[in-house]
């Protein structure tokens, strides 16, 4: 059946469906944060069958509902102004395992960017293996990657400077590194502008 569809596509010169379904990167079409359709690579990346993801709220692919709420409106402003957005975030597979993912988006409804959109998802596991971090640790890493000082981070997060220093010290110990630069390198050369952690 699949080979017939491939042969038909090449015979008729109609490649759109073929390219979408078999692209080597995960592709998903969403409507108001609901998965309307996805390709094989997307479903496999998350450990599902395509049919199991159709019409599911996107929150099912996040580590928790809290994480989904924390991230869901990211990129709205960029999509409204440029209709392009990307970031790197932690997602959850069906089996509960977590992994870093690069997400890129394009909206069909720029005035309401999440109304209808297409997204690509790339699994970064080979270049950035997931290491367990709490939400607060991800927030602090994100701000450290932006070059903020502990005092500036404390103000942003409305916590004490000392608390930030404690988290920073624990992160350095957890990753077995001596300074912030080495910490960021051990996280796979995190590009601070595009890391979702807050």
Coordinates of C-alpha atoms in Angstrom, one line a residue:
X1 CA 0.0 0.0 0.0
X2 CA 2.8 2.5 1.0
X3 CA 4.9 1.5 -2.0
X4 CA 1.8 2.1 -4.3
X5 CA 1.3 5.6 -2.9
X6 CA 5.0 6.4 -3.4
X7 CA 4.9 5.1 -6.9
X8 CA 1.7 7.1 -7.6
X9 CA 3.3 10.2 -6.2
X10 CA 6.4 9.9 -8.5
X11 CA 4.3 8.9 -11.5
X12 CA 1.9 11.9 -11.0
X13 CA 4.5 14.4 -9.8
X14 CA 2.4 15.0 -6.7
X15 CA 4.9 15.0 -3.8
X16 CA 3.3 17.2 -1.1
X17 CA 1.6 14.4 0.8
X18 CA 4.7 12.1 0.4
X19 CA 7.1 14.8 1.6
X20 CA 4.8 15.6 4.6
X21 CA 4.3 12.1 5.8
X22 CA 7.9 10.8 5.3
X23 CA 9.9 13.9 6.1
X24 CA 12.9 13.0 8.3
X25 CA 11.8 15.6 10.8
X26 CA 8.7 15.7 12.9
X27 CA 5.9 17.8 11.4
X28 CA 2.6 18.6 13.1
X29 CA -0.4 20.8 12.2
X30 CA -2.2 22.4 15.1
X31 CA -5.4 24.3 15.7
X32 CA -5.8 26.2 19.0
X33 CA -3.1 24.0 20.6
X34 CA -4.8 20.8 19.4
X35 CA -2.9 18.3 17.2
X36 CA -4.9 18.1 14.0
X37 CA -2.4 15.9 12.1
X38 CA 1.2 14.9 12.2
X39 CA 3.7 12.9 10.2
X40 CA 5.4 9.6 11.0
X41 CA 8.6 11.1 12.3
X42 CA 6.7 13.2 14.8
X43 CA 4.6 10.3 16.1
X44 CA 7.6 8.0 16.3
X45 CA 9.7 10.7 18.2
X46 CA 7.1 10.7 20.9
X47 CA 6.3 7.0 20.9
X48 CA 2.8 7.1 19.5
X49 CA 0.9 6.1 16.4
X50 CA -0.4 9.0 14.2
X51 CA -4.0 8.1 14.9
X52 CA -3.4 8.3 18.7
X53 CA -2.2 11.9 18.5
X54 CA -4.9 13.3 16.2
X55 CA -7.2 15.7 18.1
X56 CA -5.2 15.5 21.3
X57 CA -4.4 18.6 23.2
X58 CA -0.7 19.4 22.8
X59 CA -0.3 19.3 26.6
X60 CA 0.0 15.5 26.4
X61 CA 3.5 15.9 25.0
X62 CA 4.8 18.0 27.9
X63 CA 6.4 16.7 31.2
X64 CA 3.4 18.2 33.1
X65 CA 0.4 20.4 32.7
X66 CA 2.4 23.1 34.6
X67 CA 5.2 22.9 32.1
X68 CA 2.6 23.2 29.3
X69 CA 1.1 26.3 30.9
X70 CA 4.5 27.7 31.4
X71 CA 5.5 27.4 27.8
X72 CA 2.3 27.5 25.7
X73 CA 2.3 31.2 24.9
X74 CA 6.0 31.3 23.9
X75 CA 6.5 32.7 20.5
X76 CA 3.2 34.4 20.1
X77 CA 4.7 37.8 19.7
X78 CA 7.4 36.6 17.2
X79 CA 4.8 34.8 15.2
X80 CA 2.6 37.9 15.1
X81 CA 5.5 40.1 13.9
X82 CA 7.6 37.8 11.7
X83 CA 5.5 34.6 11.4
X84 CA 8.6 32.6 12.4
X85 CA 9.6 31.2 15.8
X86 CA 11.9 28.6 17.2
X87 CA 13.2 27.5 20.6
X88 CA 14.6 24.5 22.3
X89 CA 12.5 22.8 25.1
X90 CA 12.1 19.6 27.1
X91 CA 9.3 17.4 25.9
X92 CA 7.9 14.0 27.1
X93 CA 7.5 10.8 25.3
X94 CA 4.6 8.4 25.8
X95 CA 6.7 6.3 28.1
X96 CA 7.4 9.4 30.3
X97 CA 11.1 9.8 29.3
X98 CA 12.1 13.4 28.7
X99 CA 14.2 14.8 25.9
X100 CA 15.4 18.1 24.4
X101 CA 13.6 19.1 21.3
X102 CA 14.1 22.0 18.8
X103 CA 10.8 23.5 17.8
X104 CA 10.1 25.8 14.8
X105 CA 6.7 27.2 13.9
X106 CA 4.8 29.0 11.2
X107 CA 1.3 30.3 11.6
X108 CA -1.5 30.3 9.0
X109 CA -3.3 32.9 11.2
X110 CA -0.7 35.5 12.3
X111 CA -3.2 37.7 14.0
X112 CA -4.0 34.7 16.3
X113 CA -0.8 32.8 15.9
X114 CA -1.8 29.6 17.7
X115 CA -5.2 29.4 15.9
X116 CA -3.7 27.4 13.0
X117 CA -0.1 26.6 12.6
X118 CA 2.5 24.1 11.4
X119 CA 5.5 23.1 13.6
X120 CA 8.6 21.1 13.1
X121 CA 10.2 19.1 15.9
X122 CA 13.7 17.7 16.0
X123 CA 14.9 15.4 18.7
X124 CA 18.2 16.7 20.1
X125 CA 19.0 13.6 22.2
X126 CA 22.2 12.8 20.3
X127 CA 23.7 16.3 20.8
X128 CA 22.1 17.2 24.1
X129 CA 21.2 14.2 26.3
X130 CA 18.6 15.0 28.8
X131 CA 19.8 15.4 32.4
X132 CA 17.1 15.9 35.1
X133 CA 16.6 19.5 36.1
X134 CA 13.9 20.9 38.2
X135 CA 11.8 23.7 36.8
X136 CA 13.7 26.2 39.0
X137 CA 17.0 24.8 37.8
X138 CA 15.9 25.2 34.2
X139 CA 14.9 28.8 34.9
X140 CA 18.2 29.6 36.5
X141 CA 20.2 27.9 33.7
X142 CA 18.2 29.9 31.2
X143 CA 19.0 33.2 32.9
X144 CA 22.7 32.2 33.4
X145 CA 22.8 31.5 29.6
X146 CA 21.6 35.1 29.0
X147 CA 24.5 36.3 31.0
X148 CA 22.6 37.6 34.0
X149 CA 24.2 37.8 37.4
X150 CA 22.9 36.0 40.5
X151 CA 21.5 39.3 41.8
X152 CA 19.7 39.9 38.5
X153 CA 18.3 36.4 38.4
X154 CA 17.1 36.8 42.0
X155 CA 15.2 39.9 41.0
X156 CA 13.6 38.3 37.9
X157 CA 12.5 35.2 39.9
X158 CA 11.6 37.1 43.1
X159 CA 13.8 35.0 45.2
X160 CA 16.9 35.8 47.3
X161 CA 20.4 36.2 45.9
X162 CA 21.5 33.5 48.3
X163 CA 18.9 31.1 46.9
X164 CA 20.2 31.6 43.4
X165 CA 23.8 31.0 44.5
X166 CA 22.7 27.8 46.2
X167 CA 21.0 26.6 43.0
X168 CA 24.0 27.6 40.9
X169 CA 26.4 25.7 43.2
X170 CA 24.2 22.6 43.0
X171 CA 24.1 22.8 39.3
X172 CA 27.9 23.0 39.0
X173 CA 28.2 20.0 41.3
X174 CA 25.5 18.1 39.5
X175 CA 27.3 18.5 36.2
X176 CA 30.8 18.2 37.6
X177 CA 32.0 21.5 36.3
X178 CA 33.8 24.5 37.9
X179 CA 32.0 27.5 36.3
X180 CA 29.0 28.8 34.5
X181 CA 30.6 28.6 31.1
X182 CA 31.4 24.9 31.6
X183 CA 27.9 24.3 32.9
X184 CA 26.4 25.8 29.7
X185 CA 28.8 23.7 27.5
X186 CA 27.9 20.5 29.4
X187 CA 24.2 21.3 28.5
X188 CA 25.2 21.1 24.8
X189 CA 26.1 24.7 24.0
X190 CA 22.7 26.0 24.9
X191 CA 21.7 29.0 22.8
X192 CA 20.3 31.1 25.6
X193 CA 18.0 33.2 23.4
X194 CA 16.0 30.1 22.3
X195 CA 16.0 28.0 25.5
X196 CA 12.5 27.7 27.1
X197 CA 12.9 27.4 30.8
X198 CA 10.8 30.0 32.3

